[in-house]
Coordinates of C-alpha atoms in Angstrom, one line a residue:
X1 CA 5.6 4.8 21.0
X2 CA 2.8 3.8 19.0
X3 CA 0.8 0.3 19.8
X4 CA 2.1 -1.0 16.3
X5 CA 6.1 0.3 17.0
X6 CA 5.8 -1.5 20.5
X7 CA 4.1 -4.7 18.6
X8 CA 7.1 -4.9 16.5
X9 CA 9.8 -4.6 19.1
X10 CA 7.9 -7.3 20.8
X11 CA 7.6 -9.7 17.3
X12 CA 11.3 -9.1 17.0
X13 CA 12.5 -10.1 20.4
X14 CA 10.2 -13.5 19.8
X15 CA 11.8 -14.2 16.3
X16 CA 15.2 -13.7 18.3
X17 CA 14.3 -16.1 20.8
X18 CA 13.3 -18.5 18.2
X19 CA 16.4 -18.0 16.7
X20 CA 18.5 -18.5 19.5
X21 CA 16.5 -21.7 20.1
X22 CA 14.3 -20.7 23.4
X23 CA 11.5 -23.0 23.8
X24 CA 8.6 -22.6 21.8
X25 CA 6.1 -21.9 24.5
X26 CA 8.0 -18.8 25.6
X27 CA 8.0 -17.6 21.7
X28 CA 4.5 -18.3 21.6
X29 CA 3.4 -16.4 24.3
X30 CA 4.9 -13.0 22.5
X31 CA 3.1 -13.6 19.6
X32 CA -0.4 -14.8 21.4
X33 CA 0.3 -11.2 23.4
X34 CA 0.3 -9.2 20.5
X35 CA -2.6 -10.9 18.7
X36 CA -4.7 -10.1 22.0
X37 CA -3.5 -6.8 22.1
X38 CA -3.9 -5.5 18.4
X39 CA -7.7 -5.0 18.8
X40 CA -6.8 -2.3 21.4
X41 CA -7.6 1.1 20.7
X42 CA -6.1 2.8 23.5
X43 CA -2.7 3.5 23.6
X44 CA -0.3 1.2 25.2
X45 CA 1.9 4.1 26.5
X46 CA -0.7 5.5 28.4
X47 CA -1.1 2.7 30.6
X48 CA 0.5 1.6 33.9
X49 CA 2.2 -1.3 34.7
X50 CA -0.8 -2.6 36.8
X51 CA -3.2 -2.1 33.6
X52 CA -0.6 -3.7 31.3
X53 CA -0.5 -6.9 33.5
X54 CA -4.7 -7.2 33.8
X55 CA -4.6 -7.0 29.4
X56 CA -5.7 -10.4 28.2
X57 CA -2.6 -12.8 27.2
X58 CA -0.2 -10.4 28.9
X59 CA 1.8 -11.5 31.8
X60 CA 3.7 -9.7 34.5
X61 CA 7.0 -10.5 32.3
X62 CA 6.0 -8.9 28.7
X63 CA 3.8 -6.0 30.8
X64 CA 7.2 -5.1 32.4
X65 CA 8.7 -5.2 28.9
X66 CA 6.2 -3.0 27.1
X67 CA 6.4 -0.7 30.2
X68 CA 10.3 -0.5 29.8
X69 CA 9.8 0.3 26.0
X70 CA 7.2 3.2 27.4
X71 CA 10.1 4.4 29.4
X72 CA 13.3 3.8 27.4
X73 CA 11.9 2.8 23.7
X74 CA 13.4 -0.6 24.4
X75 CA 13.8 -3.3 26.7
X76 CA 17.1 -5.1 28.3
X77 CA 16.8 -8.5 26.9
X78 CA 16.0 -7.2 23.7
X79 CA 19.0 -5.3 23.6
X80 CA 20.8 -8.6 24.7
X81 CA 20.0 -10.7 22.3
X82 CA 20.3 -8.1 19.5
X83 CA 24.2 -7.6 20.6
X84 CA 24.2 -11.2 20.3
X85 CA 22.8 -11.5 16.6
X86 CA 24.4 -10.3 13.4
X87 CA 22.4 -7.4 12.0
X88 CA 22.7 -9.1 8.7
X89 CA 20.1 -12.1 10.1
X90 CA 17.8 -9.3 11.4
X91 CA 17.5 -8.0 7.5
X92 CA 17.0 -11.4 6.7
X93 CA 13.7 -11.5 8.6
X94 CA 12.0 -9.3 5.9
X95 CA 12.9 -11.2 3.1
X96 CA 9.6 -13.3 1.6
X97 CA 9.9 -17.1 2.0
X98 CA 12.1 -16.9 4.6
X99 CA 11.2 -17.7 8.0
X100 CA 12.8 -18.0 11.3
X101 CA 13.7 -21.6 11.1
X102 CA 15.2 -21.5 7.6
X103 CA 17.0 -18.6 8.7
X104 CA 18.4 -20.3 12.0
X105 CA 19.5 -23.4 9.3
X106 CA 21.4 -20.9 7.1
X107 CA 23.3 -19.3 9.9
X108 CA 24.1 -22.5 11.6
X109 CA 25.0 -24.6 8.7
X110 CA 26.7 -22.3 6.5
X111 CA 27.7 -19.6 8.1
X112 CA 25.9 -17.0 6.6
X113 CA 25.3 -13.9 8.1
X114 CA 24.1 -11.1 5.8
X115 CA 22.2 -10.7 2.7
X116 CA 24.8 -10.5 0.2
X117 CA 26.6 -13.6 1.5
X118 CA 23.2 -15.3 1.5
X119 CA 22.8 -14.1 -2.7
X120 CA 26.2 -15.6 -3.3
X121 CA 25.2 -18.9 -1.7
X122 CA 21.9 -19.0 -4.2
X123 CA 23.8 -17.8 -7.1
X124 CA 26.8 -20.9 -6.6
X125 CA 24.0 -23.5 -5.8
X126 CA 25.1 -23.8 -2.3
X127 CA 21.8 -23.6 -0.8
X128 CA 20.0 -26.2 -2.4
X129 CA 22.5 -28.6 -1.2
X130 CA 21.2 -27.9 2.6
X131 CA 18.6 -30.4 3.8
X132 CA 15.1 -28.8 3.6
X133 CA 15.8 -26.2 0.5
X134 CA 16.4 -27.8 -2.6
X135 CA 16.4 -25.7 -6.2
X136 CA 12.8 -24.4 -6.0
X137 CA 13.3 -23.2 -2.6
X138 CA 16.5 -21.8 -3.4
X139 CA 15.2 -20.0 -6.7
X140 CA 12.2 -18.2 -4.5
X141 CA 14.6 -16.9 -2.2
X142 CA 17.3 -15.8 -5.0
X143 CA 14.2 -14.1 -6.7
X144 CA 13.1 -12.8 -3.3
X145 CA 16.6 -11.2 -2.6
X146 CA 17.0 -9.6 -6.4
X147 CA 13.7 -8.1 -5.9
X148 CA 14.7 -6.4 -2.3
X149 CA 17.9 -5.1 -4.0
X150 CA 16.3 -3.7 -6.7
X151 CA 13.8 -1.6 -4.7
X152 CA 16.6 -1.0 -1.6
X153 CA 16.0 2.8 -2.2
X154 CA 12.5 3.0 -2.6
X155 CA 9.1 3.9 -0.2
X156 CA 5.9 3.2 -0.6
X157 CA 4.3 6.4 -1.5
X158 CA 2.2 6.8 1.6
X159 CA 5.5 6.7 3.7
X160 CA 7.5 8.9 1.1
X161 CA 4.4 11.5 1.1
X162 CA 4.7 11.4 5.0
X163 CA 8.6 12.6 4.8
X164 CA 7.9 15.1 2.0
X165 CA 5.1 16.9 4.2
X166 CA 7.4 17.1 6.7
X167 CA 10.2 18.9 4.6
X168 CA 7.3 21.0 3.5
X169 CA 6.3 22.0 6.9
X170 CA 9.8 22.7 7.9
X171 CA 10.3 24.9 5.3
X172 CA 7.2 26.8 5.9
X173 CA 8.0 27.2 9.4
X174 CA 11.2 28.7 8.5
X175 CA 9.8 31.5 6.6
X176 CA 12.1 31.5 3.7
X177 CA 12.1 34.4 1.3
X178 CA 10.6 33.5 -2.2
X179 CA 8.2 30.4 -2.9
X180 CA 8.3 26.7 -3.1
X181 CA 6.7 23.8 -4.2
X182 CA 7.2 20.1 -3.6
X183 CA 7.2 18.4 -7.0
X184 CA 8.4 15.3 -8.9
X185 CA 7.5 11.6 -8.0
X186 CA 5.5 13.2 -5.0
X187 CA 3.3 15.7 -7.2
X188 CA 2.6 12.7 -9.8
X189 CA 1.8 10.3 -7.1
X190 CA 3.8 7.2 -8.3
X191 CA 3.2 4.2 -6.4
X192 CA 7.0 4.1 -5.1
X193 CA 9.4 7.0 -4.2
X194 CA 13.1 7.3 -4.2
X195 CA 13.4 11.2 -4.1
X196 CA 11.7 14.0 -2.7
X197 CA 12.4 17.2 -5.1
X198 CA 11.5 21.0 -4.1
X199 CA 11.7 23.9 -6.6
X200 CA 12.1 27.2 -4.7
X201 CA 12.8 30.8 -5.4
X202 CA 14.2 31.3 -2.3
X203 CA 17.9 32.8 -2.7
X204 CA 20.4 29.9 -2.8
X205 CA 22.3 30.3 0.6
X206 CA 19.2 31.0 2.4
X207 CA 17.8 28.0 0.8
X208 CA 20.6 25.6 1.3
X209 CA 21.2 27.0 5.1
X210 CA 18.1 26.0 6.0
X211 CA 18.5 22.6 4.5
X212 CA 21.8 21.7 6.1
X213 CA 20.4 23.1 9.7
X214 CA 17.5 20.8 9.2
X215 CA 17.8 17.8 12.0
X216 CA 16.3 15.2 10.0
X217 CA 18.2 15.6 6.8
X218 CA 21.5 14.6 5.9
X219 CA 23.7 16.9 3.4
X220 CA 25.5 14.8 0.6
X221 CA 28.2 17.5 -0.2
X222 CA 29.9 15.5 -2.9
X223 CA 26.7 15.9 -4.8
X224 CA 25.2 19.3 -4.0
X225 CA 26.2 21.9 -6.7
X226 CA 25.5 25.4 -7.5
X227 CA 21.9 25.1 -8.1
X228 CA 20.6 22.1 -6.2
X229 CA 21.1 20.7 -2.5
X230 CA 21.2 17.2 -2.5
X231 CA 21.0 14.9 0.4
X232 CA 18.6 12.3 2.2
X233 CA 16.2 12.1 5.2
X234 CA 18.1 10.4 8.3
X235 CA 17.1 7.1 9.1
X236 CA 15.8 6.5 5.5
X237 CA 17.2 5.9 2.2
X238 CA 14.6 8.6 0.7
X239 CA 17.1 11.2 -1.3
X240 CA 16.2 15.0 -1.1
X241 CA 17.0 17.4 -4.1
X242 CA 16.2 20.9 -3.8
X243 CA 16.7 23.5 -6.5
X244 CA 16.3 27.1 -6.4
X245 CA 15.4 29.2 -9.7
X246 CA 14.7 32.6 -10.5
X247 CA 10.6 33.7 -10.1
X248 CA 10.2 34.1 -13.6
X249 CA 11.6 30.7 -14.1
X250 CA 9.6 29.2 -11.4
X251 CA 6.4 27.7 -13.2
X252 CA 8.4 26.4 -16.1
X253 CA 10.9 24.4 -13.4
X254 CA 7.7 23.3 -11.4
X255 CA 6.4 21.9 -14.7
X256 CA 9.3 20.3 -16.0
X257 CA 9.6 18.3 -12.6
X258 CA 6.4 17.6 -12.3
X259 CA 6.2 15.4 -15.4
X260 CA 7.3 12.3 -17.1
X261 CA 10.1 12.5 -19.9
X262 CA 7.1 11.4 -22.2
X263 CA 4.9 14.0 -21.2
X264 CA 7.7 16.8 -21.9
X265 CA 8.4 15.3 -25.2
X266 CA 4.9 15.9 -26.6
X267 CA 4.8 18.2 -29.6
X268 CA 2.4 19.2 -32.5
X269 CA 4.0 19.4 -36.0
X270 CA 6.1 22.4 -36.4
X271 CA 5.6 23.0 -32.6
X272 CA 8.3 23.1 -29.5
X273 CA 7.9 20.3 -27.3
X274 CA 6.3 20.9 -23.9
X275 CA 9.9 20.9 -22.2
X276 CA 11.1 23.5 -24.4
X277 CA 8.0 25.7 -24.0
X278 CA 8.4 25.3 -20.4
X279 CA 12.6 26.3 -20.0
X280 CA 12.5 28.6 -22.8
X281 CA 9.1 31.1 -22.8
X282 CA 9.3 31.9 -18.7
X283 CA 5.4 31.8 -18.8
X284 CA 3.9 32.7 -15.4
X285 CA 1.7 29.5 -14.9
X286 CA 1.7 25.7 -15.7
X287 CA -1.8 26.1 -17.6
X288 CA 0.2 29.1 -19.6
X289 CA 2.6 26.5 -20.8
X290 CA -0.4 23.9 -21.8
X291 CA -2.3 26.5 -23.4
X292 CA 0.5 27.6 -25.7
X293 CA 0.9 23.8 -26.9
X294 CA -2.7 23.9 -27.7
X295 CA -3.7 21.5 -24.9
X296 CA -6.0 21.4 -22.0
X297 CA -4.8 21.7 -18.5
X298 CA -3.6 18.0 -17.3
X299 CA -2.9 17.5 -13.5
X300 CA 0.6 16.4 -12.4
X301 CA -0.9 12.6 -11.2
X302 CA -1.9 12.2 -15.1
X303 CA 1.3 13.7 -16.7
X304 CA 2.6 10.1 -17.7
X305 CA 2.5 10.4 -21.4
X306 CA 0.0 7.9 -22.1
X307 CA -3.7 8.5 -23.0
X308 CA -3.9 12.0 -21.1
X309 CA -2.1 13.9 -24.2
X310 CA -4.6 12.6 -26.7
X311 CA -7.6 13.7 -24.5
X312 CA -5.8 17.1 -23.6
X313 CA -5.4 17.9 -27.1
X314 CA -9.4 17.2 -28.1
X315 CA -10.7 18.9 -24.6
X316 CA -11.6 15.9 -23.4
X317 CA -10.0 15.1 -20.3
X318 CA -12.5 13.8 -17.5
X319 CA -13.4 15.7 -13.8
X320 CA -11.2 13.3 -11.7
X321 CA -12.6 11.2 -8.8
X322 CA -12.3 12.8 -5.3
X323 CA -12.1 11.5 -2.2
X324 CA -15.3 13.6 -1.2
X325 CA -17.3 11.5 -3.9
X326 CA -16.9 8.4 -2.2
X327 CA -20.3 7.2 -0.2
X328 CA -18.8 4.0 1.4
X329 CA -16.4 1.4 2.1
X330 CA -16.6 -2.0 0.5
X331 CA -13.5 -4.0 1.5
X332 CA -12.9 -4.4 5.4
X333 CA -12.2 -7.0 7.5
X334 CA -13.2 -7.7 11.1
X335 CA -12.3 -9.9 14.4
X336 CA -14.4 -12.6 12.6
X337 CA -11.5 -13.4 10.4
X338 CA -8.0 -11.6 10.7
X339 CA -8.9 -8.0 11.7
X340 CA -8.2 -6.1 14.5
X341 CA -11.4 -4.5 15.2
X342 CA -14.9 -6.1 15.9
X343 CA -17.6 -5.8 13.3
X344 CA -19.5 -3.0 15.4
X345 CA -16.1 -1.3 15.6
X346 CA -15.5 -1.4 11.7
X347 CA -19.0 0.1 11.4
X348 CA -19.3 3.0 13.9
X349 CA -15.6 3.7 12.6
X350 CA -17.0 4.1 9.1
X351 CA -20.3 5.7 10.1
X352 CA -18.6 8.3 12.0
X353 CA -16.2 9.2 8.9
X354 CA -19.2 10.3 7.2
X355 CA -19.9 7.1 5.0
X356 CA -23.5 5.7 4.5
X357 CA -22.2 1.9 4.4
X358 CA -19.8 -0.5 5.1
X359 CA -19.3 -3.8 3.2
X360 CA -17.9 -6.2 5.8
X361 CA -15.7 -9.2 3.5
X362 CA -14.1 -11.0 5.9
X363 CA -11.8 -14.0 4.5
X364 CA -13.5 -17.1 3.5
X365 CA -13.0 -20.8 4.8
X366 CA -10.0 -21.8 2.8
X367 CA -8.0 -18.6 4.2
X368 CA -6.8 -20.9 7.2
X369 CA -3.8 -18.5 7.8
X370 CA -6.2 -15.7 8.1
X371 CA -9.2 -17.1 10.4
X372 CA -11.4 -17.8 7.5
X373 CA -15.1 -18.4 8.2
X374 CA -16.6 -21.7 7.9
X375 CA -20.1 -21.9 7.2
X376 CA -21.1 -21.7 10.7
X377 CA -19.5 -18.6 11.7
X378 CA -20.8 -17.1 8.3
X379 CA -24.4 -17.7 9.8
X380 CA -23.2 -16.2 13.0
X381 CA -22.0 -12.9 11.2
X382 CA -24.8 -12.7 9.1
X383 CA -27.2 -12.6 12.6
X384 CA -25.2 -10.0 13.8
X385 CA -25.1 -7.6 10.7
X386 CA -28.9 -8.1 10.6
X387 CA -28.7 -6.9 14.3
X388 CA -26.4 -3.9 13.6
X389 CA -28.7 -2.6 10.6
X390 CA -31.4 -2.6 13.2
X391 CA -29.2 -0.6 15.6
X392 CA -27.2 1.6 13.0
X393 CA -30.1 2.6 10.6
X394 CA -29.8 4.4 8.0
X395 CA -26.2 3.3 7.9
X396 CA -26.2 -0.1 6.3
X397 CA -23.8 -3.1 6.7
X398 CA -23.8 -4.7 3.4
X399 CA -23.5 -8.5 4.0
X400 CA -20.1 -9.2 1.8
X401 CA -17.2 -11.8 1.4
X402 CA -13.6 -12.3 0.3
X403 CA -13.8 -15.6 -1.4
X404 CA -10.3 -17.0 -1.9
X405 CA -10.3 -18.0 -5.8
X406 CA -9.1 -21.8 -5.0
X407 CA -6.7 -23.6 -7.5
X408 CA -9.3 -24.6 -10.0
X409 CA -10.8 -21.3 -10.3
X410 CA -13.8 -21.8 -8.3
X411 CA -15.2 -19.9 -5.3
X412 CA -14.9 -21.3 -1.6
X413 CA -18.5 -21.8 -0.6
X414 CA -21.1 -23.8 -2.2
X415 CA -23.7 -22.0 -3.7
X416 CA -26.4 -21.8 -1.2
X417 CA -23.9 -20.0 1.1
X418 CA -22.9 -17.4 -1.7
X419 CA -26.4 -16.7 -2.3
X420 CA -26.6 -15.3 1.5
X421 CA -24.1 -12.5 0.5
X422 CA -24.8 -9.0 -1.1
X423 CA -21.7 -8.9 -2.8
X424 CA -18.5 -11.5 -3.2
X425 CA -14.7 -9.8 -3.8
X426 CA -13.0 -12.8 -5.3
X427 CA -9.2 -12.7 -4.8
X428 CA -6.0 -15.1 -5.0
X429 CA -4.5 -15.6 -1.7
X430 CA -2.4 -18.8 -2.3
X431 CA -0.7 -20.3 -4.6
X432 CA 0.7 -17.5 -6.1
X433 CA 3.8 -18.9 -8.0
X434 CA 1.8 -19.1 -11.5
X435 CA 2.7 -19.0 -15.1
X436 CA 0.9 -16.0 -17.2
X437 CA -1.4 -18.5 -18.9
X438 CA -2.6 -20.4 -15.4
X439 CA -3.1 -17.0 -13.4
X440 CA -5.0 -15.6 -16.2
X441 CA -7.1 -18.7 -16.9
X442 CA -8.0 -19.1 -12.9
X443 CA -9.1 -15.4 -12.7
X444 CA -11.3 -15.6 -15.5
X445 CA -13.2 -18.8 -14.3
X446 CA -13.6 -17.0 -11.4
X447 CA -14.9 -13.6 -12.9
X448 CA -17.3 -16.0 -14.9
X449 CA -19.2 -17.2 -11.9
X450 CA -22.0 -15.7 -11.5
X451 CA -21.7 -15.1 -7.6
X452 CA -18.4 -13.1 -8.7
X453 CA -19.5 -9.3 -8.0
X454 CA -16.0 -7.7 -7.6
X455 CA -12.2 -9.2 -8.3
X456 CA -10.0 -8.1 -5.9
X457 CA -6.4 -7.5 -6.2
X458 CA -6.1 -8.8 -9.6
X459 CA -2.0 -9.7 -9.2
X460 CA -1.6 -10.4 -5.7
X461 CA 1.2 -7.9 -5.6
X462 CA 2.9 -6.5 -2.6
X463 CA 5.1 -3.5 -3.5
X464 CA 8.5 -3.6 -2.5
X465 CA 8.2 -7.3 -0.8
X466 CA 6.9 -9.1 -3.5
X467 CA 6.0 -9.1 -7.4
X468 CA 2.3 -9.8 -8.2
X469 CA 1.5 -13.2 -10.4
X470 CA 1.5 -12.3 -13.9
X471 CA -1.7 -11.9 -15.8
X472 CA -3.0 -11.1 -18.9
X473 CA -4.6 -7.7 -18.1
X474 CA -6.4 -6.9 -21.0
X475 CA -8.4 -10.5 -20.7
X476 CA -9.0 -10.0 -17.4
X477 CA -10.7 -6.8 -18.0
X478 CA -12.6 -7.9 -21.1
X479 CA -14.1 -10.6 -19.3
X480 CA -15.1 -8.3 -16.5
X481 CA -16.7 -6.1 -18.8
X482 CA -18.3 -9.2 -20.5
X483 CA -19.5 -10.7 -16.9
X484 CA -20.8 -7.0 -15.3
X485 CA -17.9 -7.5 -12.6
X486 CA -16.5 -4.7 -11.3
X487 CA -12.4 -4.6 -10.0
X488 CA -11.2 -3.1 -7.1
X489 CA -8.3 -0.5 -6.9
X490 CA -6.9 -1.9 -3.6
X491 CA -5.7 1.0 -1.9
X492 CA -3.3 -0.4 0.8
X493 CA -0.1 1.1 0.5
X494 CA 1.1 -2.3 0.0
X495 CA -0.8 -3.4 -3.1
X496 CA -2.2 -0.5 -5.1
X497 CA -3.7 -3.3 -7.1
X498 CA -5.2 -3.1 -10.1
X499 CA -2.1 -0.6 -11.4
X500 CA -3.1 2.6 -12.5
X501 CA -1.6 1.8 -16.4
X502 CA -4.9 -0.5 -16.6
X503 CA -7.6 2.0 -15.0
X504 CA -8.0 3.8 -18.2
X505 CA -8.7 0.5 -20.4
X506 CA -11.4 -0.6 -17.8
X507 CA -13.0 2.5 -17.8
X508 CA -12.8 2.1 -21.9
X509 CA -14.4 -1.1 -21.6
X510 CA -17.2 0.1 -19.6
X511 CA -15.9 -1.8 -16.0
X512 CA -16.5 0.3 -13.0
X513 CA -13.8 0.3 -10.5
X514 CA -14.0 0.2 -6.3
X515 CA -11.7 2.3 -4.3
X516 CA -11.2 0.0 -1.2
X517 CA -9.0 0.3 1.6
X518 CA -9.0 -3.6 2.5
X519 CA -9.1 -2.6 6.3
X520 CA -8.2 -5.0 8.8
X521 CA -8.1 -1.9 11.4
X522 CA -10.2 1.3 12.0
X523 CA -7.1 3.4 11.4
X524 CA -6.8 1.8 7.7
X525 CA -10.0 3.3 6.7
X526 CA -8.6 6.4 5.0
X527 CA -6.2 4.5 2.9
X528 CA -9.3 5.0 0.3
X529 CA -6.9 8.2 -0.6
X530 CA -4.1 6.3 -2.0
X531 CA -6.3 4.4 -3.9
X532 CA -7.9 7.4 -5.2
X533 CA -4.5 8.7 -6.4
X534 CA -4.1 5.6 -8.3
X535 CA -7.5 6.0 -9.6
X536 CA -7.1 9.6 -10.9
X537 CA -3.5 8.9 -12.3
X538 CA -5.8 6.2 -14.7
X539 CA -8.6 9.2 -15.3
X540 CA -11.0 7.5 -13.2
X541 CA -14.4 9.4 -12.5
X542 CA -16.7 9.1 -10.1
X543 CA -19.2 7.8 -12.5
X544 CA -17.3 5.0 -13.4
X545 CA -16.6 4.1 -9.4
X546 CA -18.9 1.6 -7.9
X547 CA -18.6 3.0 -4.6
X548 CA -19.7 6.8 -5.3
X549 CA -23.4 5.2 -5.4
X550 CA -25.3 6.2 -2.3
X551 CA -26.4 3.4 0.0
X552 CA -30.1 2.9 -1.6
X553 CA -28.6 3.1 -5.1
X554 CA -25.8 0.4 -4.3
X555 CA -28.5 -1.9 -2.7
X556 CA -30.6 -2.0 -5.8
X557 CA -27.6 -2.6 -8.1
X558 CA -26.6 -5.4 -6.0
X559 CA -30.4 -6.9 -5.7
X560 CA -30.7 -6.6 -9.5
X561 CA -27.2 -8.3 -10.3
X562 CA -28.2 -11.0 -8.5
X563 CA -31.5 -11.3 -10.0
X564 CA -30.0 -11.0 -13.7
X565 CA -27.6 -13.8 -13.1
X566 CA -30.3 -15.8 -11.3
X567 CA -29.4 -15.7 -8.1

């Protein structure tokens, strides 16, 4: 098992201990052990019991449990607590706004043991009557439950792409006759995915047999038809559909299943739609379909029926950004705040990945929940950065900070401290329950601050977990254009914020985007890939991406910008 899977089991055990009223010292010991181990780079699965016991904060009892996990994928005490805990209570632990203490009250005082019963209690105003809840808390919990219910069958693109690749690898290993292509939501690179689709020229019986015999798929016999095998991935809500067609239908079917309905409906006056051309003309390639419609070829991730059609008609589609265009990482955290790796470990990982620079951006002092840096720690980090820059040259660490945008729209340090940084990412992390007018004015005030270099994750959303606060995107982007502030595409699969639908408008306004992994450990640096996917959907180019600049050019950009702002 991976370290993260082991941590998840230990955290679950701690939650179950708390739910069943065990003493706080025992509960905290698990959280402390996990916190200390999260910085480890070596696999826990490779460690002996003796080595586990020697880890900081891990005593004999927890080391024994980890050793049991390595042997059996679980441990006795966890299974004992699971056995006496309704499964629905464990499901509640993933609901935004529901801590263990609240779940314990819900269980003991209302006798509620599953999410459906909890939603009913919210809708009938029962939960608000329980001490410690009230109308506002009830409404927040209800909204979280409804949001979860609406997204129950969907996965983040990163998770779905991994499963789609597993299916693709399986089909390739089977050496099926004919050819196949993964299409649909995966090929269009949507933020959230509920289905993996495949188009194949493999004969029906051969294709269906291979899929039915696949150990990680479950067939839905009722929904499987003559032309399409349907089912799902085992242990996942992600659906699978595999369609077979003839060889001369292949390009058309791949195209039809790799574009939005709006894109497919496009037609010039008196001409057939793209859908009709693809279905009826049996053309050999997707490029030929566009040529028949007098359009330039549009890559699958841009086929959303938005701005791309006008550009394709006039031959002005841009050369899109590639991961290889990126020269550095500009949003990452270290153990100075809530990261899992030291500053030097993060720098070396970025350097070894072939980048020219790292912009370290630990959390500011108001972010107490993320071990935000008081002024003294800021100064300590600046000294370490200077030392590491001498050691790692020509690789460079830029001095950055992810400053909380506080309630009134201000930044989180006095100006004399803010001036010490090369750049500032301004982000909202608290007070998320805002109306659109309040959220927009809060962000604009931060954007107008001369020390703000970049706006971080503009809506604060967490995909599948919580909606972002509502903002007027046009006003936000216009303010960034007026104040020479870049906007990040937060590449964390949980965020993907700013949404791709606003990338093109930002480009039109001359606002540069930055592909930022928001890395809290070395293993997530490559999340920039998901940010590039978002950028490409919105038509992002190398020229409009801030962190495609080389180290010297970017350094000059930061310095010139500070000078222009009078800093």
